[in-house]
Short mmCIF file of C-alpha atoms in Angstrom, two decimals:
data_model
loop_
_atom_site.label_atom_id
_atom_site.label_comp_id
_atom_site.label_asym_id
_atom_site.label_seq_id
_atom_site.Cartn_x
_atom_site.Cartn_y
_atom_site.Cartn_z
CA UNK A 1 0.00 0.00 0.00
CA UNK A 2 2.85 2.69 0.83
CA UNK A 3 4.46 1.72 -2.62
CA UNK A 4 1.34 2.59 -4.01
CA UNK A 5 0.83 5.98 -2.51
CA UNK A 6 4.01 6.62 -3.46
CA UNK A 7 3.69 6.01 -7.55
CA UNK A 8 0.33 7.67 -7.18
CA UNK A 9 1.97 11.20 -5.57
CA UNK A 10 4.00 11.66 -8.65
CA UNK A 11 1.84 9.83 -11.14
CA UNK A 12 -1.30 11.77 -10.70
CA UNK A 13 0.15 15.25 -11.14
CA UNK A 14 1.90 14.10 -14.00
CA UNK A 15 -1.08 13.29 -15.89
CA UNK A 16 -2.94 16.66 -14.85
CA UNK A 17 -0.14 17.96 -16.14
CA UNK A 18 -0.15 16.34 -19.45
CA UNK A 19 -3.96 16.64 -19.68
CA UNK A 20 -4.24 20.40 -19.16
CA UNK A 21 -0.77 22.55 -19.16
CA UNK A 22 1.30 21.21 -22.60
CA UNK A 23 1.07 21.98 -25.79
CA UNK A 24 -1.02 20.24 -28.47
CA UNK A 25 2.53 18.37 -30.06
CA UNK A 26 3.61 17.29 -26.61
CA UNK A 27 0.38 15.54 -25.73
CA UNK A 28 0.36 13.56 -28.98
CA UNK A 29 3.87 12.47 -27.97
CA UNK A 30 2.65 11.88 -24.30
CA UNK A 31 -0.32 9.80 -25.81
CA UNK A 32 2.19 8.21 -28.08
CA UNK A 33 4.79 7.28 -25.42
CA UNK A 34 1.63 5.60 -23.42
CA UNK A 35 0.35 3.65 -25.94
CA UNK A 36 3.70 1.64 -26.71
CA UNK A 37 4.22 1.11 -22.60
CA UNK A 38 0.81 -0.69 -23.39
CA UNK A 39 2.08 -2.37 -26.78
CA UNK A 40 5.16 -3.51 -24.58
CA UNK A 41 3.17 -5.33 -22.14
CA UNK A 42 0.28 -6.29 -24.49
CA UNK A 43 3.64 -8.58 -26.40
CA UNK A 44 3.33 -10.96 -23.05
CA UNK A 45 -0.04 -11.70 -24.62
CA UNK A 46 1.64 -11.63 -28.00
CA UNK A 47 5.31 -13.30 -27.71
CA UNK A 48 7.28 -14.39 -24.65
CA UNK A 49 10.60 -14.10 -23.12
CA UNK A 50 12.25 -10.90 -24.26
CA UNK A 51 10.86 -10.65 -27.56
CA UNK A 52 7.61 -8.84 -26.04
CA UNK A 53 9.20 -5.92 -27.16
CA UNK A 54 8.50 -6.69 -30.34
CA UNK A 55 5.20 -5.91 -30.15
CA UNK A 56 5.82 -2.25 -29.43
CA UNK A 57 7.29 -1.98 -33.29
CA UNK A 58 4.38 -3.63 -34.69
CA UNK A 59 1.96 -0.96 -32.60
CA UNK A 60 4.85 1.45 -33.86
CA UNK A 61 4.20 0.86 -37.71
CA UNK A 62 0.33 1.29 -37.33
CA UNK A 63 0.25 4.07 -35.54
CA UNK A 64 2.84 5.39 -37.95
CA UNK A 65 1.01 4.41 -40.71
CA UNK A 66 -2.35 6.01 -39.68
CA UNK A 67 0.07 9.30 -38.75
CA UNK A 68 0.16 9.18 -42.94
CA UNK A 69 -3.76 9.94 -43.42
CA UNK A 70 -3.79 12.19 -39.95
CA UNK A 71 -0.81 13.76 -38.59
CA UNK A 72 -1.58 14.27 -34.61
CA UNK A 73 1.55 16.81 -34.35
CA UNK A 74 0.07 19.16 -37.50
CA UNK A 75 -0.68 22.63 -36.26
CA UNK A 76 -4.41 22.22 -38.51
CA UNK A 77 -5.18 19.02 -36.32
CA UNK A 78 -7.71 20.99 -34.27
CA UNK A 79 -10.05 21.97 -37.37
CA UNK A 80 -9.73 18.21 -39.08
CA UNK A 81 -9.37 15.89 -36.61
CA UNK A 82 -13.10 15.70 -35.29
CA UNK A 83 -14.30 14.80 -38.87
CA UNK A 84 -11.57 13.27 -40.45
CA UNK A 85 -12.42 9.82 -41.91
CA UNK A 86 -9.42 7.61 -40.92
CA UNK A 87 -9.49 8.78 -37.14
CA UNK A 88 -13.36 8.59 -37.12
CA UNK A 89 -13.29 5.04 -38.70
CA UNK A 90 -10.40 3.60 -36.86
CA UNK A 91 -12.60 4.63 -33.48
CA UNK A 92 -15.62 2.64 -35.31
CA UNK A 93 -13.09 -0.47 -35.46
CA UNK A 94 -12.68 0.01 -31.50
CA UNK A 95 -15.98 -0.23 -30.73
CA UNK A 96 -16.55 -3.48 -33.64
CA UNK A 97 -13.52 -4.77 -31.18
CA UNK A 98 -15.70 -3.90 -27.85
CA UNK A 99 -19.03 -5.97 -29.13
CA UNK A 100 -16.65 -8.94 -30.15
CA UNK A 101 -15.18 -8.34 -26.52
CA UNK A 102 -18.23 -8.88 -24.99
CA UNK A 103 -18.25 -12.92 -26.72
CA UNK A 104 -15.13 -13.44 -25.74
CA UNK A 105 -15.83 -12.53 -22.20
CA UNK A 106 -18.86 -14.07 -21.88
CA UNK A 107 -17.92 -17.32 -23.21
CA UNK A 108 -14.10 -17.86 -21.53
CA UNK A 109 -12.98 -20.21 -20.58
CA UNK A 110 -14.85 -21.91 -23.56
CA UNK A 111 -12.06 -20.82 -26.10
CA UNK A 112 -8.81 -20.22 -26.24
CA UNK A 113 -7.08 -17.34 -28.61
CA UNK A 114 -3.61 -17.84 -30.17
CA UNK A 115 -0.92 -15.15 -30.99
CA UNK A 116 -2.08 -14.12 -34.11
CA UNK A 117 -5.63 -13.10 -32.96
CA UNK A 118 -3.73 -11.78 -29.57
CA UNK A 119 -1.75 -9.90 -32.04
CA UNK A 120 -4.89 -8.21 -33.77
CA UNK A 121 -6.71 -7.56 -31.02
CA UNK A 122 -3.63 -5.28 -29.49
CA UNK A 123 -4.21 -3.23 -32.76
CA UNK A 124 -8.04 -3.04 -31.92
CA UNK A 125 -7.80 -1.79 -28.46
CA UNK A 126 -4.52 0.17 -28.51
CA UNK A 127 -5.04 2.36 -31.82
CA UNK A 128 -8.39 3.41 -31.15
CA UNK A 129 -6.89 4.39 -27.36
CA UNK A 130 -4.27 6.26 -29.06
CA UNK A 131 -6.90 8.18 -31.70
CA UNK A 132 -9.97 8.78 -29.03
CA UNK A 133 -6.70 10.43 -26.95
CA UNK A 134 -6.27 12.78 -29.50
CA UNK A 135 -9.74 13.13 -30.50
CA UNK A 136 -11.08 13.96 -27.57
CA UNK A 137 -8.07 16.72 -26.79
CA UNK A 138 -7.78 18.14 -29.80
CA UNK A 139 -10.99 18.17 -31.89
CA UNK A 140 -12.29 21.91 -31.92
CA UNK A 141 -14.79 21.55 -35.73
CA UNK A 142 -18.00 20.82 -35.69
CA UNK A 143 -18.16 23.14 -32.50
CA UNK A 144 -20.81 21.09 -31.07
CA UNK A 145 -18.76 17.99 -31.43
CA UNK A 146 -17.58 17.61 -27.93
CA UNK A 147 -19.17 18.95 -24.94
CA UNK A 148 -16.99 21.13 -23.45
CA UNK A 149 -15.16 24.54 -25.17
CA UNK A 150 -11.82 22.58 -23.40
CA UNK A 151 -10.12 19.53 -24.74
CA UNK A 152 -8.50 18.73 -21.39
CA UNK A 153 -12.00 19.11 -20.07
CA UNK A 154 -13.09 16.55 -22.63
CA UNK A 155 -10.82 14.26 -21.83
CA UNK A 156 -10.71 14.35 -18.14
CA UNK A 157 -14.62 14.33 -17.79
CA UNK A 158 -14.63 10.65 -19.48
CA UNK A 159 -11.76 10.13 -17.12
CA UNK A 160 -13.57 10.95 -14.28
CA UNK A 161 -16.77 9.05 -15.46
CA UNK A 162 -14.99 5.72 -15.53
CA UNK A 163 -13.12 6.40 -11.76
CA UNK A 164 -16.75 7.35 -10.79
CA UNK A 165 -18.06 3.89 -11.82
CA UNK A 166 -15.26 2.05 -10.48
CA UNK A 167 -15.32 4.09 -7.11
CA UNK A 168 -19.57 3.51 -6.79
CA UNK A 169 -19.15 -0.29 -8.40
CA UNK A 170 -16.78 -1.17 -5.15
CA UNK A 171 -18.50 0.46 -2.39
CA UNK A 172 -21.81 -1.06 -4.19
CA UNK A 173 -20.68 -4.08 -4.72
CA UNK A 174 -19.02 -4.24 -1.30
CA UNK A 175 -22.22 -3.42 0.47
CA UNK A 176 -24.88 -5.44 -1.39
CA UNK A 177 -23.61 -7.00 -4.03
CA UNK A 178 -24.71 -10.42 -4.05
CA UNK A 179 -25.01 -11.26 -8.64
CA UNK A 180 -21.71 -11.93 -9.85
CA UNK A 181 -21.25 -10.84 -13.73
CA UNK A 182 -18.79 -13.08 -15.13
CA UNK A 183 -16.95 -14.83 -12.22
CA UNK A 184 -14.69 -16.78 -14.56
CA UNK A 185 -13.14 -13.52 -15.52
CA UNK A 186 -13.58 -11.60 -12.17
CA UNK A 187 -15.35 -12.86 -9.52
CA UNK A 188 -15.77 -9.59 -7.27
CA UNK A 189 -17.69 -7.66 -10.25
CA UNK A 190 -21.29 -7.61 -9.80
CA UNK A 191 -24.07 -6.17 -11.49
CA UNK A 192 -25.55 -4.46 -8.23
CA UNK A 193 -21.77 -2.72 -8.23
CA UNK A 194 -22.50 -2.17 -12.59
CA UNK A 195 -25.42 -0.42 -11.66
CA UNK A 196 -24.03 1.69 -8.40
CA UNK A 197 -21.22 2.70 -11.00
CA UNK A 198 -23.17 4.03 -13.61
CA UNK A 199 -25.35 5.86 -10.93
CA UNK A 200 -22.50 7.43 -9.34
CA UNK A 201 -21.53 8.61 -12.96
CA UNK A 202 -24.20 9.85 -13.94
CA UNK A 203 -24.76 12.15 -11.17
CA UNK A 204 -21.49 13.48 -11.78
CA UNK A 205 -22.40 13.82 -15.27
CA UNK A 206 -25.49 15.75 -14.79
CA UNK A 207 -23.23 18.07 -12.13
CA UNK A 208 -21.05 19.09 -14.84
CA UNK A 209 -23.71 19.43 -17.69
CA UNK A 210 -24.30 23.18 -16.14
CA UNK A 211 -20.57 23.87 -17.05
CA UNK A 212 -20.97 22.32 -20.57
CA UNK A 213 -22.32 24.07 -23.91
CA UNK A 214 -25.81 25.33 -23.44
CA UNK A 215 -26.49 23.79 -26.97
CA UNK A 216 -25.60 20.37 -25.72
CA UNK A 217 -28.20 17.86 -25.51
CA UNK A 218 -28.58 16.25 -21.97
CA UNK A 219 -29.79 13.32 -23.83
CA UNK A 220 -27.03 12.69 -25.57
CA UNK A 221 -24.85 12.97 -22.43
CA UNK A 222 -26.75 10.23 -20.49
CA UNK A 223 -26.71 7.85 -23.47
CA UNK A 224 -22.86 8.48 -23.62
CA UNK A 225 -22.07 7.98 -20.24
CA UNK A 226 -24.32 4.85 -19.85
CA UNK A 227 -22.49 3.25 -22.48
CA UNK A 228 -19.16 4.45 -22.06
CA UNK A 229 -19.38 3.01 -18.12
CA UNK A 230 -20.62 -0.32 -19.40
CA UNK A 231 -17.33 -0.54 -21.98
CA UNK A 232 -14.76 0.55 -19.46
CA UNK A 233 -16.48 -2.78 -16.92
CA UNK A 234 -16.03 -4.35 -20.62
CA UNK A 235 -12.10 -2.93 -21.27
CA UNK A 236 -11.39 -4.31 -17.21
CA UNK A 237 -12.96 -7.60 -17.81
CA UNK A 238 -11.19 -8.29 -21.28
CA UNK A 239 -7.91 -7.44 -19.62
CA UNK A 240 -8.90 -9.84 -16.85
CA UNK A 241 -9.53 -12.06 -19.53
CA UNK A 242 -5.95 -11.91 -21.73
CA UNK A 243 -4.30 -11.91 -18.14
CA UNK A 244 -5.70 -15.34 -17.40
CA UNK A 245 -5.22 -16.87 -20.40
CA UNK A 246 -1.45 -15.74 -20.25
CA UNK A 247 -1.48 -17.25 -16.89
CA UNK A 248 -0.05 -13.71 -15.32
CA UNK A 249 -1.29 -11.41 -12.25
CA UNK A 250 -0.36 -7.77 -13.64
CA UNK A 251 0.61 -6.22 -17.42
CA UNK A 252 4.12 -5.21 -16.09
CA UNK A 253 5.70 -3.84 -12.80
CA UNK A 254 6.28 -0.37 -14.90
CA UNK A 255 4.37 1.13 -11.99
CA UNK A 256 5.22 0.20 -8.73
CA UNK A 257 2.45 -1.09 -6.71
CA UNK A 258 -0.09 -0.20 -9.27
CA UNK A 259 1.12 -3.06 -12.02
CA UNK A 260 1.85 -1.96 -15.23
CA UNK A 261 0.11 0.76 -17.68
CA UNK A 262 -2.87 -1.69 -18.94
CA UNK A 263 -3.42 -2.52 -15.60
CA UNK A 264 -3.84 1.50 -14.86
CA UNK A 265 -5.60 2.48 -18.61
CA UNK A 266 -7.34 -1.06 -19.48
CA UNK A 267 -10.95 0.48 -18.87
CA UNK A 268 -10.36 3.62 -20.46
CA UNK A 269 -8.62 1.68 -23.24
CA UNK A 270 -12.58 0.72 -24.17
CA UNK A 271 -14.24 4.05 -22.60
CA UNK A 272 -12.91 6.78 -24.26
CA UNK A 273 -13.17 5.49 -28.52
CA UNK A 274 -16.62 4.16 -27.34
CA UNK A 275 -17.83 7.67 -25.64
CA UNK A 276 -16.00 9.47 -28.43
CA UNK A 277 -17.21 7.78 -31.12
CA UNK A 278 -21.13 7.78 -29.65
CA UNK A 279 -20.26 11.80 -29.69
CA UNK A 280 -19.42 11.88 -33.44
CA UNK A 281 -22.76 9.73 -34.23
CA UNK A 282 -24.59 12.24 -32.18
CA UNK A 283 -23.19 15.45 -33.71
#
């Protein structure tokens, strides 16, 4: 627990920092840099042994590639990024990941995956991450895209959202939880703590719709938040999932008494392109 408190003195700030006070370039390369920490331990799914690392070129070359059709470090990124067609349909092929997730997760342990589909699904969930990142941060056209005039605020609202749900699914599930979701993944979720988590959003949600844009539909924001809660439960359990069938406890030890970066960003790996993408269907 100390070791804990510790990372989590110096790792909060630094992602308030990153969220609200750098510049538009450094953010992509923050995003960037946080994305292959995830490739790297997604390879234990992937490879094994110290070719893992290996991984982290293959996310490399993707997220290179889509850097061709959308450059996140161009100083126009702001006016094209919120409609642009390769960063709108790589978040579709997140969520097309997230409703083949929920198979997967509802059927382990009645399949096993091998390291080619391992290897595909890292692109599905880490790509999107890195795009609804930037997306989220960055897109300023339509002007009633996003709810909030602030990209940081964008960002940090879903944020928020999904440590809302797993703050109110815990002290929900702790206190009367007695229907267990899919115990074969994780046996301590259960749907009395799915439904004291999206609660506990939502009231935050409707707290900070006075601070949003008065155009903005309050609709819309319950529909997003519902859903976005239920994928970042999803992103957890699919983690859970790719853990157990690797036959390992956490992602990495990057973070001292936390695990490693997936074990920190795995439900906002399926949060933020699923709330992001609900906003561009919306608007």
């Amino acid at each position: 627990m100390k070791q804990r408190i510790l990372t989590a003195c110096w790792l909060i700030p630094l992602a308030i920092l990153w969220m609200f006070f750098v510049p538009e370039t450094a953010f992509a390369a923050g995003a960037v840099v946080l994305v292959l920490l995830g490739a790297y331990e997604w390879g234990k799914f992937v490879f094994s042994g110290k070719n893992i690392a290996l991984y982290a070129v293959i996310i490399a070359a993707f997220l290179g590639l889509s850097f061709w059709f959308c450059n996140p470090f161009s100083e126009n990124l702001p006016l094209t990024v919120g409609t642009d067609r390769t960063v709108v349909g790589i978040l579709g092929m997140g969520v097309s990941w997230w409703l083949i997730a929920v198979l997967l997760v509802f059927k382990y342990p009645g399949f096993k995956t091998d390291r080619i589909l391992n290897a595909i699904f890292g692109v599905t969930v880490l790509l999107p991450f890195f795009w609804s990142l930037i997306y989220l941060h960055t897109a300023q056209q339509p002007q009633d895209l996003l709810p909030f005039v602030s990209g940081s605020a964008n960002l940090f609202f879903v944020m928020l959202l999904v440590w809302c749900a797993d703050s109110g699914a815990y002290f929900v599930g702790k206190a009367c939880g007695k229907h267990h979701m899919i115990p074969a993944v994780s046996p301590n979720k259960t749907l009395e703590g799915l439904g004291g988590g999206i609660l506990l959003s939502l009231i935050v949600a409707f707290a900070a719709y006075f601070f949003m844009k008065e155009n903005f539909n309050p609709v819309h924001v319950a529909v997003a938040v519902v859903v976005a809660v239920v994928a970042s439960v999803l992103g957890d359990l699919a983690e859970s999932m790719f853990k157990r069938i690797a036959g390992i406890k956490d992602s990495s030890n990057l973070l001292p008494g936390h695990g490693g970066v997936l074990d920190r960003v795995d439900s906002l790996t399926a949060a933020l392109p699923v709330y992001a993408f609900i906003m561009y269907m919306f608007h």
